[in-house]
PDB file of C-alpha atoms in Angstrom:
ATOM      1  CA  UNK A 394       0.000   0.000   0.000  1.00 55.00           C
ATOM      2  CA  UNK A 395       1.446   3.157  -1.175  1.00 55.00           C
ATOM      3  CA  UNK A 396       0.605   5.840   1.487  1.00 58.00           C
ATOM      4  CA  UNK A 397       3.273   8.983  -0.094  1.00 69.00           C
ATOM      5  CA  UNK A 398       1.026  10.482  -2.111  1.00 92.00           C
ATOM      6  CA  UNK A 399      -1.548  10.877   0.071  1.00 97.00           C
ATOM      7  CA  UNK A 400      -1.973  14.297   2.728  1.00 96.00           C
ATOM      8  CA  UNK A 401      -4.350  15.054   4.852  1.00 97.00           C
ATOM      9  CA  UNK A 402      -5.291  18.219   6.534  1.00 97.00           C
ATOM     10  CA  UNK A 403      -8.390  20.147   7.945  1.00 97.00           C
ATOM     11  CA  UNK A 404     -10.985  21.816   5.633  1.00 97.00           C
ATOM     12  CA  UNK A 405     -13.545  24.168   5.964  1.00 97.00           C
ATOM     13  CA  UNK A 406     -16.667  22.250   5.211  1.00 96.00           C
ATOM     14  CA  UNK A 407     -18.188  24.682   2.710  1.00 95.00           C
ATOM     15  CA  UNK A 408     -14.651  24.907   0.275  1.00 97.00           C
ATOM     16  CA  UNK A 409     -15.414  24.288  -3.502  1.00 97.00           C
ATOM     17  CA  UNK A 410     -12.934  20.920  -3.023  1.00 97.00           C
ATOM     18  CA  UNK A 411     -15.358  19.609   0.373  1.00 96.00           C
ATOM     19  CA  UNK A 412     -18.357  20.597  -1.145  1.00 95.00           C
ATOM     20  CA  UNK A 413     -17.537  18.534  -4.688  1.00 95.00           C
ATOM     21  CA  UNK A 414     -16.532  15.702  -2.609  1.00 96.00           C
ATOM     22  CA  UNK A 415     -19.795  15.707  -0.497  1.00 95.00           C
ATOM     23  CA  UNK A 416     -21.975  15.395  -3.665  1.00 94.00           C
ATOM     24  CA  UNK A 417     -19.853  12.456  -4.547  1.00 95.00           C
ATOM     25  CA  UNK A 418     -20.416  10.611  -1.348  1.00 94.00           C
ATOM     26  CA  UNK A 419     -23.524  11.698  -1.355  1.00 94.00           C
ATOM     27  CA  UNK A 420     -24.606  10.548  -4.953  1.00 94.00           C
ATOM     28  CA  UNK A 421     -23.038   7.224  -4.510  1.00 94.00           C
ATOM     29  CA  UNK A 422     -24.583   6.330  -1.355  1.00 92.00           C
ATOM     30  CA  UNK A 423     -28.571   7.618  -2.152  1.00 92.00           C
ATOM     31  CA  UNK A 424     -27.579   5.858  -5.561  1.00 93.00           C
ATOM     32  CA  UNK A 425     -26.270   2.244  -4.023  1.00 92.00           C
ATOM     33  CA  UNK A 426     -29.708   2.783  -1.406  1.00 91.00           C
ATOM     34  CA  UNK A 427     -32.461   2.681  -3.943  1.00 93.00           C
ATOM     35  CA  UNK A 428     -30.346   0.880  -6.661  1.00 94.00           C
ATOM     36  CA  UNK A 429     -30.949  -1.683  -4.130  1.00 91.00           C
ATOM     37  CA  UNK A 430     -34.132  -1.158  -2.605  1.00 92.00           C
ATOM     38  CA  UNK A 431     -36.093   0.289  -5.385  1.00 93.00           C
ATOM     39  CA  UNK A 432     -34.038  -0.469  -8.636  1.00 95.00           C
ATOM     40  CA  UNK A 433     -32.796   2.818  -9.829  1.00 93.00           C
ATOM     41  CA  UNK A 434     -30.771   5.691  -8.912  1.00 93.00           C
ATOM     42  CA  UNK A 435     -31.789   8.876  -6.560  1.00 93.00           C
ATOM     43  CA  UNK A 436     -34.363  11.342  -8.546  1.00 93.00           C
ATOM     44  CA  UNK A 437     -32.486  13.903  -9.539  1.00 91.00           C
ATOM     45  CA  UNK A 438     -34.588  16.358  -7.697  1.00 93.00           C
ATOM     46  CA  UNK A 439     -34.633  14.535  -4.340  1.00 91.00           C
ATOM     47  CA  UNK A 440     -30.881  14.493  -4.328  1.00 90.00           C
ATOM     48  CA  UNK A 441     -30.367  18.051  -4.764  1.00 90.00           C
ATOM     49  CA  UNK A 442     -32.788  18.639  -2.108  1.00 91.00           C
ATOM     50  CA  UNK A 443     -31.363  16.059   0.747  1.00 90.00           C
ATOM     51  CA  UNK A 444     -27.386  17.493  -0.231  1.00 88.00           C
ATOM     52  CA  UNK A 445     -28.436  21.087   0.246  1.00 90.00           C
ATOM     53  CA  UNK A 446     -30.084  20.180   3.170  1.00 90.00           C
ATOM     54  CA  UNK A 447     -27.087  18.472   4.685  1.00 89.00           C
ATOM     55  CA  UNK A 448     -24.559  21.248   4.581  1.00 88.00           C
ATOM     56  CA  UNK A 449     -21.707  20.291   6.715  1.00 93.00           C
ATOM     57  CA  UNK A 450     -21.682  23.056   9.431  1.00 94.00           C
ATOM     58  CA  UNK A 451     -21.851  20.734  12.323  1.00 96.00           C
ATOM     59  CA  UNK A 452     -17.788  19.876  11.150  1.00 97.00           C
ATOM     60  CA  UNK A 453     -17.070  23.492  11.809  1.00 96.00           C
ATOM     61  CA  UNK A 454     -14.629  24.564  14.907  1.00 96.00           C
ATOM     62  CA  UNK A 455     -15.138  24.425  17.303  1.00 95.00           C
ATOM     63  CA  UNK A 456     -16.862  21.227  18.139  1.00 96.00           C
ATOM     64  CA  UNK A 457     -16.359  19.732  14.563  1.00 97.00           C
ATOM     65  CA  UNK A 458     -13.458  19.292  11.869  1.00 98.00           C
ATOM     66  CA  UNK A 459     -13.594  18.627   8.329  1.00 98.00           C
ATOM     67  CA  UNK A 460     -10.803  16.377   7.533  1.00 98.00           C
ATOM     68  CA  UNK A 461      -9.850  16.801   3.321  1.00 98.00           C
ATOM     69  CA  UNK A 462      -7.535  13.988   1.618  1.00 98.00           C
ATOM     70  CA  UNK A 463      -5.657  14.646  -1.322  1.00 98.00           C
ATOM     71  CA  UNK A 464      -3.767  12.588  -3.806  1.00 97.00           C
ATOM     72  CA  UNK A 465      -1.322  13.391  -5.256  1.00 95.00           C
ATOM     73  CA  UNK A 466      -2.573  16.652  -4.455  1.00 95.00           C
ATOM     74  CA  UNK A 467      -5.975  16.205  -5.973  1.00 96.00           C
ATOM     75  CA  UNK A 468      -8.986  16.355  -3.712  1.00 98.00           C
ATOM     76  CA  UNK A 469      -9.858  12.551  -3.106  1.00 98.00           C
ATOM     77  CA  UNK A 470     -11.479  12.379  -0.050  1.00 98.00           C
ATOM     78  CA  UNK A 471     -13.151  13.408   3.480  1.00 98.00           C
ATOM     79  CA  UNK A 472     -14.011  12.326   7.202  1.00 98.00           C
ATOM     80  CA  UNK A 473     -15.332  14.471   9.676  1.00 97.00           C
ATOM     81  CA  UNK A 474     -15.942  14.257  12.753  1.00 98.00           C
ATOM     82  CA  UNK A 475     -18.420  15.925  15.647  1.00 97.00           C
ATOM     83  CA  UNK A 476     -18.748  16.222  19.233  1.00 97.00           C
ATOM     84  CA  UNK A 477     -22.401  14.717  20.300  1.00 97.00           C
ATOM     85  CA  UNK A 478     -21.191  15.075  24.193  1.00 96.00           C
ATOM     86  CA  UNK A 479     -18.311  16.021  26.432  1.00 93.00           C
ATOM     87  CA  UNK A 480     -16.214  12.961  26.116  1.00 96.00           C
ATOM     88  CA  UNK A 481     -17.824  11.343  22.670  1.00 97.00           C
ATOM     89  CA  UNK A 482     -16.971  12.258  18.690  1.00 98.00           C
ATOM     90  CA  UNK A 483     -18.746  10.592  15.386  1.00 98.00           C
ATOM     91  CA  UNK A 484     -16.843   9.536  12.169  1.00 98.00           C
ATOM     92  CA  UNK A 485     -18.828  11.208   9.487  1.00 96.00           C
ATOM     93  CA  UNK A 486     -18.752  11.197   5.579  1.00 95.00           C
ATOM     94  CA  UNK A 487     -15.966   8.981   5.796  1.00 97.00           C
ATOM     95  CA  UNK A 488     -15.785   8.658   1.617  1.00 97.00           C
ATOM     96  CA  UNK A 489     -12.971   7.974  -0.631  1.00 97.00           C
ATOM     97  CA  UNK A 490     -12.858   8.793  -4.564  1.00 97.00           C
ATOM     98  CA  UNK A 491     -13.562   5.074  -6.368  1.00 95.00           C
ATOM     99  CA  UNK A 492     -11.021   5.210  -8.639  1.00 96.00           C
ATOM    100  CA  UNK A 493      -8.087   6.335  -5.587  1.00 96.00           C
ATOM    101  CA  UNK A 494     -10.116   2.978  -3.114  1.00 95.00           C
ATOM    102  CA  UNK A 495      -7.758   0.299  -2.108  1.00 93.00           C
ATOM    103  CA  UNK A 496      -4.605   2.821  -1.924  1.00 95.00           C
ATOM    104  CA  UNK A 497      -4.696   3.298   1.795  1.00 95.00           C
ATOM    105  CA  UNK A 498      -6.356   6.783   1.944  1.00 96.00           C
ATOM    106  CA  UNK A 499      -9.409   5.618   4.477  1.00 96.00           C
ATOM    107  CA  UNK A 500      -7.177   4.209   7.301  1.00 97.00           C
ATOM    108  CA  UNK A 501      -5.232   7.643   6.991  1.00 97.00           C
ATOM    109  CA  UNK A 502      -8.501   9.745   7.184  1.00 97.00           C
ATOM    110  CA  UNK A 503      -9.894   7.767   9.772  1.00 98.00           C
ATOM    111  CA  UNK A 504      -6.726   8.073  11.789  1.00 97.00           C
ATOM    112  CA  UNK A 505      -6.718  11.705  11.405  1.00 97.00           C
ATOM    113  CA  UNK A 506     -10.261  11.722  12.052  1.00 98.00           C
ATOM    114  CA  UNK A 507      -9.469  10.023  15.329  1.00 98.00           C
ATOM    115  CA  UNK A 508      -6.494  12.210  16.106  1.00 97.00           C
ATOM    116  CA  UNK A 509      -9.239  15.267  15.950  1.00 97.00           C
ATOM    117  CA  UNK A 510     -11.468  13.543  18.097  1.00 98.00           C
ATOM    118  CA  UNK A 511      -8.871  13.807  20.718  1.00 97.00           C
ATOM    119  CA  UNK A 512      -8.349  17.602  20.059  1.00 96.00           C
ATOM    120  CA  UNK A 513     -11.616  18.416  20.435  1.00 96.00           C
ATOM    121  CA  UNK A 514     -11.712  16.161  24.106  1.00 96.00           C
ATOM    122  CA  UNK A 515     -13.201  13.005  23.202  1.00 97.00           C
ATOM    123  CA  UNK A 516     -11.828  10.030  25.055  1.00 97.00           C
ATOM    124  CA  UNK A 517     -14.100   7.556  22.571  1.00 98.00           C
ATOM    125  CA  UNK A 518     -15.922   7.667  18.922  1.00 98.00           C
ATOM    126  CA  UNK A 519     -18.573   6.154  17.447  1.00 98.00           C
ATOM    127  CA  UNK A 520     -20.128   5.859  14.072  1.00 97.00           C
ATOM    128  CA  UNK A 521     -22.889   4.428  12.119  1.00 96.00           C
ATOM    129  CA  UNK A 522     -23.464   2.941   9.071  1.00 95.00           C
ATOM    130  CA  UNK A 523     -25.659   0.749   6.572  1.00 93.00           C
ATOM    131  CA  UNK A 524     -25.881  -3.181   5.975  1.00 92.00           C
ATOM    132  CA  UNK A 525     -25.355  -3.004   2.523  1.00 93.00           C
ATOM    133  CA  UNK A 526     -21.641  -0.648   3.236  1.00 93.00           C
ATOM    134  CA  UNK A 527     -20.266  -3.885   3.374  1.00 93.00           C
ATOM    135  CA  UNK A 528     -16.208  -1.985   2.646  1.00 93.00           C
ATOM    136  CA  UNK A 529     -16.976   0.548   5.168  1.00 94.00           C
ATOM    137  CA  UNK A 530     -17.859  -2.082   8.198  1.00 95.00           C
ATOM    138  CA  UNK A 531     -14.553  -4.160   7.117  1.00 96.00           C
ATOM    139  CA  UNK A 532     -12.865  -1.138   7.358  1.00 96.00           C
ATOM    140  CA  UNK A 533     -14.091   0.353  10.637  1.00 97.00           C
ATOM    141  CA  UNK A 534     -13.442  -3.676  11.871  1.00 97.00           C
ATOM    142  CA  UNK A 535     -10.102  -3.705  10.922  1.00 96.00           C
ATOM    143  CA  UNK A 536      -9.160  -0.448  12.344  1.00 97.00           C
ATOM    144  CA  UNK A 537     -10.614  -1.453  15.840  1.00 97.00           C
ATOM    145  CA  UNK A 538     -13.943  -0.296  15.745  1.00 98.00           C
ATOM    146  CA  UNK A 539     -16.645  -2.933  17.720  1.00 97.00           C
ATOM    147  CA  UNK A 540     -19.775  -3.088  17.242  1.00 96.00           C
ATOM    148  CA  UNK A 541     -22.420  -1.905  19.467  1.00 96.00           C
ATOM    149  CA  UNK A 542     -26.236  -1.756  20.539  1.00 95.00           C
ATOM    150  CA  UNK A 543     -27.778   1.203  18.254  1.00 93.00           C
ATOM    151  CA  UNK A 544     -26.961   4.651  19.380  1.00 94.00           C
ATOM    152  CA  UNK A 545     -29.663   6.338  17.601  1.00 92.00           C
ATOM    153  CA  UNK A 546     -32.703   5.934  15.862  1.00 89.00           C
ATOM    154  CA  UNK A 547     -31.589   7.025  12.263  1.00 89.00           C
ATOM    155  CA  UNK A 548     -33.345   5.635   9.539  1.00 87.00           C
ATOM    156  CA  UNK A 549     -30.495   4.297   7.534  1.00 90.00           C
ATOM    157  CA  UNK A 550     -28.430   2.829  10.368  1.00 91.00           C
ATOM    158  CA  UNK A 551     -28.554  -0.528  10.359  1.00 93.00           C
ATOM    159  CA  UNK A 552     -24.708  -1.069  12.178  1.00 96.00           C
ATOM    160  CA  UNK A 553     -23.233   1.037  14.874  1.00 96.00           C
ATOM    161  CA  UNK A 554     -19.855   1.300  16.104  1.00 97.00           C
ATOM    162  CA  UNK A 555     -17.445   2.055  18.593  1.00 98.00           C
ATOM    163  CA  UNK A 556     -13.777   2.999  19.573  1.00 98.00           C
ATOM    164  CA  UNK A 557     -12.304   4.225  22.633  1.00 97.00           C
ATOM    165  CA  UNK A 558      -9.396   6.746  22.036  1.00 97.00           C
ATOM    166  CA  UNK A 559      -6.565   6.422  23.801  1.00 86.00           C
ATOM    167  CA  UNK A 560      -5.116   9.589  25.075  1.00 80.00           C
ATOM    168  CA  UNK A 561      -2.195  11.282  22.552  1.00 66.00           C
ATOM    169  CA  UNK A 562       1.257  10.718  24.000  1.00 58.00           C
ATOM    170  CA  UNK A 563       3.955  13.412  22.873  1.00 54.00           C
ATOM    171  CA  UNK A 564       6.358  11.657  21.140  1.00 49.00           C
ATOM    172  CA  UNK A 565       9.710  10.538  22.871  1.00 49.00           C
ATOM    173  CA  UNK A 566      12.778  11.693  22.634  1.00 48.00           C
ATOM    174  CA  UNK A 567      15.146   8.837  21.443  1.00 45.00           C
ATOM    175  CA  UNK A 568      17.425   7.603  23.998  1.00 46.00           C
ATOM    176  CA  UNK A 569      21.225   8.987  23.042  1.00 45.00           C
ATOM    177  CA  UNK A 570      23.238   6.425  21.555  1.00 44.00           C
ATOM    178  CA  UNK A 571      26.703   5.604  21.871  1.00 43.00           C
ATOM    179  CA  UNK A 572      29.253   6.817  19.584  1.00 41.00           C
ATOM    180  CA  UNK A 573      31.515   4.652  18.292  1.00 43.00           C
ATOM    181  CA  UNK A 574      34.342   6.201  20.089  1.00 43.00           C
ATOM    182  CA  UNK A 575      33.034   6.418  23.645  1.00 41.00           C
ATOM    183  CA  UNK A 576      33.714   3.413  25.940  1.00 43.00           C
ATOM    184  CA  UNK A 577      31.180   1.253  26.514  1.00 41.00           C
TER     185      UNK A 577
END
């Protein structure tokens, strides 16, 4: 897995780049939901509606962060993540371009989603997600998450998850080494 061409950094939810990539994940997601449920993709009109409705300002500082990936430094991706209490964040619009899947940007966002849940105080994170996300739950499996009992009584959630942060540690200082001329 090549991770060198990938950066991530904070975004504010409403840039040209975030926006593009939140009609992406949201197109792809309304489209896989009735693709399967109803046999054809989103009406065009409802899906305007529901991703003008959703704007993204919950992300925001300072309880939320917009987390942008780029590769080789094209936009490719998002996570975000919210505080919904004191000591609690939620991975949100986790969503990686199709064509960049499979190159190791989701673990980074996820991490550096993670990494901002600590900023912002939260000692644990949760998420949910659909049955039919079947990459997304192997993902959030293989990067620790358990799942739980429901958290919430959304619609679409069919799978919730959980992850308890542990606390940032600065990093260490390396431990002076011998030279080769000092005794030992």
């Amino acid at each position: 897995m090549n991770t060198t061409s990938w950066t991530v950094s904070p975004e504010p939810y409403d840039s040209p780049a975030a926006t593009a990539l939140w009609r992406a994940y949201y197109t792809e997601m309304s489209d896989r939901w009735y693709l399967l449920h109803e046999g054809h993709v989103t009406d065009p009109v409802e899906l305007e509606r529901e991703i003008a409705a959703e704007s993204g300002s919950e992300l925001a500082p300072p309880s939320g962060r917009l987390l942008l990936a780029r590769y080789a430094g094209e936009p490719a991706g998002t996570a975000g993540v919210r505080l919904v209490a004191a000591d609690t964040a939620e991975l949100t619009r986790v969503y990686v371009r199709e064509e960049l899947r499979g190159k190791g940007g989701a673990a980074l966002l996820v991490a550096a989603a993670e990494d901002a849940a600590r900023a912002l105080g939260a000692s644990a994170i949760r998420l949910d997600t659909r049955g039919d996300l079947v990459e997304a739950r192997a993902l959030y499996a293989r990067l620790g998450y358990a799942e739980t009992a429901p958290h919430n009584a959304d619609t679409y959630a069919e799978h919730w998850f959980r992850k308890p942060l542990a606390p940032s540690r600065p990093a260490r200082a390396a431990a002076p080494r011998p030279s080769r001329t000092s005794p030992r």
